[in-house]
PDB file of N, CA and C in Angstrom:
ATOM      1  N   MET H  55       3.840   3.775 -21.926  1.00 94.00           N
ATOM      2  CA  MET H  55       3.793   3.432 -20.845  1.00 94.00           C
ATOM      3  C   MET H  55       5.089   2.177 -21.066  1.00 94.00           C
ATOM      4  N   ARG H  56       5.977   1.706 -20.194  1.00 96.00           N
ATOM      5  CA  ARG H  56       6.654   0.094 -20.188  1.00 96.00           C
ATOM      6  C   ARG H  56       6.105  -0.635 -19.373  1.00 96.00           C
ATOM      7  N   TYR H  57       6.166  -1.557 -19.554  1.00 97.00           N
ATOM      8  CA  TYR H  57       5.859  -2.831 -19.164  1.00 97.00           C
ATOM      9  C   TYR H  57       6.668  -4.028 -18.902  1.00 97.00           C
ATOM     10  N   CYS H  58       6.322  -4.813 -18.089  1.00 97.00           N
ATOM     11  CA  CYS H  58       7.260  -6.025 -17.843  1.00 97.00           C
ATOM     12  C   CYS H  58       6.541  -7.308 -18.313  1.00 97.00           C
ATOM     13  N   ILE H  59       7.090  -8.128 -19.347  1.00 98.00           N
ATOM     14  CA  ILE H  59       6.311  -9.283 -19.612  1.00 98.00           C
ATOM     15  C   ILE H  59       7.230 -10.102 -19.248  1.00 98.00           C
ATOM     16  N   GLU H  60       6.565 -11.560 -18.528  1.00 97.00           N
ATOM     17  CA  GLU H  60       7.044 -12.843 -17.982  1.00 97.00           C
ATOM     18  C   GLU H  60       6.574 -13.638 -18.893  1.00 97.00           C
ATOM     19  N   PHE H  61       6.987 -14.703 -18.902  1.00 97.00           N
ATOM     20  CA  PHE H  61       6.682 -15.914 -19.393  1.00 97.00           C
ATOM     21  C   PHE H  61       7.581 -17.134 -19.435  1.00 97.00           C
ATOM     22  N   ILE H  62       6.947 -18.143 -20.050  1.00 97.00           N
ATOM     23  CA  ILE H  62       7.698 -19.604 -20.071  1.00 97.00           C
ATOM     24  C   ILE H  62       8.425 -19.579 -21.496  1.00 97.00           C
ATOM     25  N   GLY H  63       9.550 -19.780 -21.871  1.00 94.00           N
ATOM     26  CA  GLY H  63      10.006 -20.022 -23.107  1.00 94.00           C
ATOM     27  C   GLY H  63       9.643 -21.169 -23.577  1.00 94.00           C
ATOM     28  N   CYS H  64       9.828 -21.449 -25.237  1.00 86.00           N
ATOM     29  CA  CYS H  64       9.709 -22.728 -25.808  1.00 86.00           C
ATOM     30  C   CYS H  64      10.441 -23.580 -25.315  1.00 86.00           C
ATOM     31  N   CYS H  65      11.565 -23.226 -24.481  1.00 88.00           N
ATOM     32  CA  CYS H  65      12.586 -24.524 -23.650  1.00 88.00           C
ATOM     33  C   CYS H  65      12.092 -24.914 -22.395  1.00 88.00           C
ATOM     34  N   GLY H  66      11.255 -24.252 -22.118  1.00 92.00           N
ATOM     35  CA  GLY H  66      11.073 -24.451 -20.839  1.00 92.00           C
ATOM     36  C   GLY H  66      11.488 -23.443 -19.749  1.00 92.00           C
ATOM     37  N   GLN H  67      11.878 -22.646 -20.073  1.00 95.00           N
ATOM     38  CA  GLN H  67      12.829 -21.430 -19.084  1.00 95.00           C
ATOM     39  C   GLN H  67      11.946 -20.182 -18.777  1.00 95.00           C
ATOM     40  N   GLU H  68      12.418 -19.740 -17.501  1.00 96.00           N
ATOM     41  CA  GLU H  68      11.624 -18.455 -17.175  1.00 96.00           C
ATOM     42  C   GLU H  68      11.878 -17.956 -17.670  1.00 96.00           C
ATOM     43  N   CYS H  69      11.328 -16.766 -18.519  1.00 97.00           N
ATOM     44  CA  CYS H  69      12.056 -15.178 -19.494  1.00 97.00           C
ATOM     45  C   CYS H  69      11.162 -14.213 -19.161  1.00 97.00           C
ATOM     46  N   ASN H  70      11.787 -13.025 -19.328  1.00 96.00           N
ATOM     47  CA  ASN H  70      11.083 -11.942 -19.016  1.00 96.00           C
ATOM     48  C   ASN H  70      11.674 -10.833 -20.068  1.00 96.00           C
ATOM     49  N   ALA H  71      11.066  -9.928 -20.465  1.00 96.00           N
ATOM     50  CA  ALA H  71      11.097  -8.906 -21.406  1.00 96.00           C
ATOM     51  C   ALA H  71      10.606  -7.640 -21.181  1.00 96.00           C
ATOM     52  N   SER H  72      11.124  -6.350 -21.652  1.00 97.00           N
ATOM     53  CA  SER H  72      10.299  -4.810 -21.602  1.00 97.00           C
ATOM     54  C   SER H  72       9.703  -4.966 -22.835  1.00 97.00           C
ATOM     55  N   PHE H  73       8.530  -4.134 -22.825  1.00 97.00           N
ATOM     56  CA  PHE H  73       8.046  -3.077 -23.817  1.00 97.00           C
ATOM     57  C   PHE H  73       7.341  -2.069 -23.358  1.00 97.00           C
ATOM     58  N   GLU H  74       7.740  -0.974 -24.387  1.00 97.00           N
ATOM     59  CA  GLU H  74       7.154   0.310 -23.830  1.00 97.00           C
ATOM     60  C   GLU H  74       6.398   0.448 -25.278  1.00 97.00           C
ATOM     61  N   GLY H  75       5.196   0.858 -25.137  1.00 97.00           N
ATOM     62  CA  GLY H  75       4.376   1.464 -25.748  1.00 97.00           C
ATOM     63  C   GLY H  75       2.583   1.444 -25.116  1.00 97.00           C
ATOM     64  N   ASP H  76       1.709   1.056 -26.243  1.00 96.00           N
ATOM     65  CA  ASP H  76       0.526   1.363 -26.002  1.00 96.00           C
ATOM     66  C   ASP H  76      -0.188  -0.221 -25.610  1.00 96.00           C
ATOM     67  N   ILE H  77      -1.563  -0.251 -25.200  1.00 95.00           N
ATOM     68  CA  ILE H  77      -2.221  -1.778 -24.806  1.00 95.00           C
ATOM     69  C   ILE H  77      -2.195  -2.269 -26.208  1.00 95.00           C
ATOM     70  N   PRO H  78      -2.335  -1.891 -27.391  1.00 96.00           N
ATOM     71  CA  PRO H  78      -2.420  -3.015 -28.860  1.00 96.00           C
ATOM     72  C   PRO H  78      -1.199  -3.448 -29.042  1.00 96.00           C
ATOM     73  N   GLY H  79      -0.043  -2.742 -28.807  1.00 97.00           N
ATOM     74  CA  GLY H  79       1.098  -2.881 -29.034  1.00 97.00           C
ATOM     75  C   GLY H  79       1.657  -3.961 -28.074  1.00 97.00           C
ATOM     76  N   LEU H  80       1.491  -3.922 -26.971  1.00 97.00           N
ATOM     77  CA  LEU H  80       1.309  -5.088 -25.693  1.00 97.00           C
ATOM     78  C   LEU H  80       0.800  -6.251 -26.286  1.00 97.00           C
ATOM     79  N   LEU H  81      -0.220  -6.267 -26.573  1.00 96.00           N
ATOM     80  CA  LEU H  81      -0.974  -7.529 -27.222  1.00 96.00           C
ATOM     81  C   LEU H  81      -0.562  -8.160 -28.543  1.00 96.00           C
ATOM     82  N   GLN H  82      -0.111  -7.090 -29.319  1.00 97.00           N
ATOM     83  CA  GLN H  82       0.999  -7.628 -30.498  1.00 97.00           C
ATOM     84  C   GLN H  82       2.062  -7.922 -29.857  1.00 97.00           C
ATOM     85  N   GLU H  83       2.740  -7.868 -29.033  1.00 97.00           N
ATOM     86  CA  GLU H  83       4.011  -8.489 -28.455  1.00 97.00           C
ATOM     87  C   GLU H  83       3.829  -9.576 -27.938  1.00 97.00           C
ATOM     88  N   ILE H  84       2.931  -9.789 -27.144  1.00 96.00           N
ATOM     89  CA  ILE H  84       2.350 -11.293 -26.503  1.00 96.00           C
ATOM     90  C   ILE H  84       2.134 -12.200 -27.532  1.00 96.00           C
ATOM     91  N   THR H  85       1.076 -11.320 -28.646  1.00 96.00           N
ATOM     92  CA  THR H  85       0.812 -12.377 -29.919  1.00 96.00           C
ATOM     93  C   THR H  85       2.041 -13.249 -30.425  1.00 96.00           C
ATOM     94  N   TRP H  86       3.537 -12.166 -30.605  1.00 96.00           N
ATOM     95  CA  TRP H  86       4.269 -12.617 -31.135  1.00 96.00           C
ATOM     96  C   TRP H  86       5.186 -13.619 -30.361  1.00 96.00           C
ATOM     97  N   ILE H  87       5.037 -13.516 -29.139  1.00 96.00           N
ATOM     98  CA  ILE H  87       5.884 -14.377 -28.130  1.00 96.00           C
ATOM     99  C   ILE H  87       4.821 -15.944 -27.950  1.00 96.00           C
ATOM    100  N   GLU H  88       3.463 -15.675 -27.985  1.00 95.00           N
ATOM    101  CA  GLU H  88       2.847 -16.717 -28.025  1.00 95.00           C
ATOM    102  C   GLU H  88       2.925 -17.872 -29.444  1.00 95.00           C
ATOM    103  N   GLU H  89       3.435 -16.957 -30.271  1.00 95.00           N
ATOM    104  CA  GLU H  89       3.277 -17.718 -31.733  1.00 95.00           C
ATOM    105  C   GLU H  89       4.788 -18.773 -31.854  1.00 95.00           C
ATOM    106  N   ARG H  90       5.577 -18.153 -30.918  1.00 94.00           N
ATOM    107  CA  ARG H  90       7.141 -18.960 -31.027  1.00 94.00           C
ATOM    108  C   ARG H  90       7.240 -19.675 -29.726  1.00 94.00           C
ATOM    109  N   GLY H  91       6.111 -20.274 -29.228  1.00 94.00           N
ATOM    110  CA  GLY H  91       5.921 -20.883 -28.296  1.00 94.00           C
ATOM    111  C   GLY H  91       6.021 -20.475 -26.967  1.00 94.00           C
ATOM    112  N   GLY H  92       6.104 -19.543 -26.631  1.00 95.00           N
ATOM    113  CA  GLY H  92       6.091 -18.688 -25.035  1.00 95.00           C
ATOM    114  C   GLY H  92       4.671 -19.347 -24.832  1.00 95.00           C
ATOM    115  N   TRP H  93       4.247 -19.207 -23.523  1.00 95.00           N
ATOM    116  CA  TRP H  93       3.226 -19.222 -22.754  1.00 95.00           C
ATOM    117  C   TRP H  93       3.231 -19.164 -20.970  1.00 95.00           C
ATOM    118  N   GLY H  94       2.229 -18.699 -20.514  1.00 96.00           N
ATOM    119  CA  GLY H  94       2.086 -18.708 -18.777  1.00 96.00           C
ATOM    120  C   GLY H  94       2.622 -17.138 -18.877  1.00 96.00           C
ATOM    121  N   ILE H  95       2.238 -16.360 -19.645  1.00 97.00           N
ATOM    122  CA  ILE H  95       2.285 -15.197 -20.190  1.00 97.00           C
ATOM    123  C   ILE H  95       1.808 -14.009 -19.131  1.00 97.00           C
ATOM    124  N   THR H  96       2.533 -13.271 -18.219  1.00 97.00           N
ATOM    125  CA  THR H  96       1.638 -11.985 -17.331  1.00 97.00           C
ATOM    126  C   THR H  96       2.545 -10.977 -18.046  1.00 97.00           C
ATOM    127  N   ALA H  97       1.784  -9.660 -18.064  1.00 97.00           N
ATOM    128  CA  ALA H  97       2.321  -8.372 -18.159  1.00 97.00           C
ATOM    129  C   ALA H  97       2.053  -7.438 -17.014  1.00 97.00           C
ATOM    130  N   ALA H  98       3.015  -6.844 -16.357  1.00 97.00           N
ATOM    131  CA  ALA H  98       2.793  -5.861 -15.389  1.00 97.00           C
ATOM    132  C   ALA H  98       3.124  -4.478 -16.053  1.00 97.00           C
ATOM    133  N   ASP H  99       2.465  -3.123 -15.474  1.00 95.00           N
ATOM    134  CA  ASP H  99       2.832  -1.956 -16.045  1.00 95.00           C
ATOM    135  C   ASP H  99       3.892  -1.745 -14.837  1.00 95.00           C
ATOM    136  N   GLU H 100       4.471  -0.001 -14.955  1.00 93.00           N
ATOM    137  CA  GLU H 100       5.372   0.201 -14.521  1.00 93.00           C
ATOM    138  C   GLU H 100       4.980   0.336 -12.641  1.00 93.00           C
ATOM    139  N   ALA H 101       4.073   0.669 -12.518  1.00 94.00           N
ATOM    140  CA  ALA H 101       3.499   0.130 -10.906  1.00 94.00           C
ATOM    141  C   ALA H 101       3.492  -1.311 -10.398  1.00 94.00           C
ATOM    142  N   GLY H 102       3.882  -2.392 -11.600  1.00 93.00           N
ATOM    143  CA  GLY H 102       3.696  -3.432 -10.858  1.00 93.00           C
ATOM    144  C   GLY H 102       2.553  -4.104 -10.607  1.00 93.00           C
ATOM    145  N   GLU H 103       1.215  -3.229 -11.461  1.00 94.00           N
ATOM    146  CA  GLU H 103       0.053  -3.985 -11.437  1.00 94.00           C
ATOM    147  C   GLU H 103      -0.224  -4.634 -12.232  1.00 94.00           C
ATOM    148  N   PHE H 104      -1.068  -5.738 -12.833  1.00 94.00           N
ATOM    149  CA  PHE H 104      -0.598  -6.882 -13.711  1.00 94.00           C
ATOM    150  C   PHE H 104      -1.902  -6.501 -14.626  1.00 94.00           C
ATOM    151  N   VAL H 105      -1.790  -6.377 -15.660  1.00 96.00           N
ATOM    152  CA  VAL H 105      -2.512  -5.784 -16.922  1.00 96.00           C
ATOM    153  C   VAL H 105      -2.850  -6.765 -17.752  1.00 96.00           C
ATOM    154  N   TYR H 106      -2.197  -7.766 -17.895  1.00 96.00           N
ATOM    155  CA  TYR H 106      -2.126  -9.009 -18.636  1.00 96.00           C
ATOM    156  C   TYR H 106      -2.075 -10.391 -17.682  1.00 96.00           C
ATOM    157  N   GLU H 107      -2.883 -11.327 -18.250  1.00 94.00           N
ATOM    158  CA  GLU H 107      -2.871 -12.404 -17.244  1.00 94.00           C
ATOM    159  C   GLU H 107      -3.367 -13.884 -18.088  1.00 94.00           C
ATOM    160  N   ASP H 108      -3.147 -14.592 -17.824  1.00 86.00           N
ATOM    161  CA  ASP H 108      -3.843 -15.817 -18.503  1.00 86.00           C
ATOM    162  C   ASP H 108      -4.792 -15.547 -19.809  1.00 86.00           C
ATOM    163  N   GLY H 109      -4.346 -15.329 -20.784  1.00 88.00           N
ATOM    164  CA  GLY H 109      -4.864 -15.125 -21.823  1.00 88.00           C
ATOM    165  C   GLY H 109      -5.783 -13.926 -22.156  1.00 88.00           C
ATOM    166  N   GLY H 110      -5.499 -12.750 -21.103  1.00 92.00           N
ATOM    167  CA  GLY H 110      -6.645 -11.758 -21.597  1.00 92.00           C
ATOM    168  C   GLY H 110      -6.049 -10.239 -20.566  1.00 92.00           C
ATOM    169  N   LEU H 111      -6.749  -9.477 -20.947  1.00 93.00           N
ATOM    170  CA  LEU H 111      -6.676  -8.009 -20.313  1.00 93.00           C
ATOM    171  C   LEU H 111      -7.162  -8.136 -18.975  1.00 93.00           C
ATOM    172  N   LEU H 112      -6.783  -7.957 -17.884  1.00 92.00           N
ATOM    173  CA  LEU H 112      -7.312  -7.537 -16.496  1.00 92.00           C
ATOM    174  C   LEU H 112      -8.553  -6.997 -16.470  1.00 92.00           C
ATOM    175  N   ASN H 113      -8.264  -5.695 -17.168  1.00 79.00           N
ATOM    176  CA  ASN H 113      -8.674  -4.548 -16.850  1.00 79.00           C
ATOM    177  C   ASN H 113      -9.636  -4.079 -18.589  1.00 79.00           C
ATOM    178  N   GLU H 114     -10.769  -4.420 -18.729  1.00 54.00           N
ATOM    179  CA  GLU H 114     -11.218  -4.140 -19.798  1.00 54.00           C
ATOM    180  C   GLU H 114     -11.519  -2.392 -20.211  1.00 54.00           C
ATOM    181  N   GLY H 115     -11.384  -1.446 -18.882  1.00 45.00           N
ATOM    182  CA  GLY H 115     -11.262  -0.369 -19.576  1.00 45.00           C
ATOM    183  C   GLY H 115      -9.972   0.494 -19.870  1.00 45.00           C
ATOM    184  N   LEU H 116      -9.161  -0.549 -20.223  1.00 49.00           N
ATOM    185  CA  LEU H 116      -7.500  -0.104 -20.747  1.00 49.00           C
ATOM    186  C   LEU H 116      -7.686   0.358 -21.891  1.00 49.00           C
TER     187      LEU H 116
END
């Protein structure tokens, strides 16, 4: 599945990235962003439904 990740970059600018893969891969990508200073991270699936916000998955059934 494809996800759109939006976050605030280390310089304070709004950023977005596309990721295609599964939930464990998405979480790894989010960790990579956080390790490089990104914050305020949200991720939405292709339908526009948020799957990650405020530091955690929104649906434990994923």
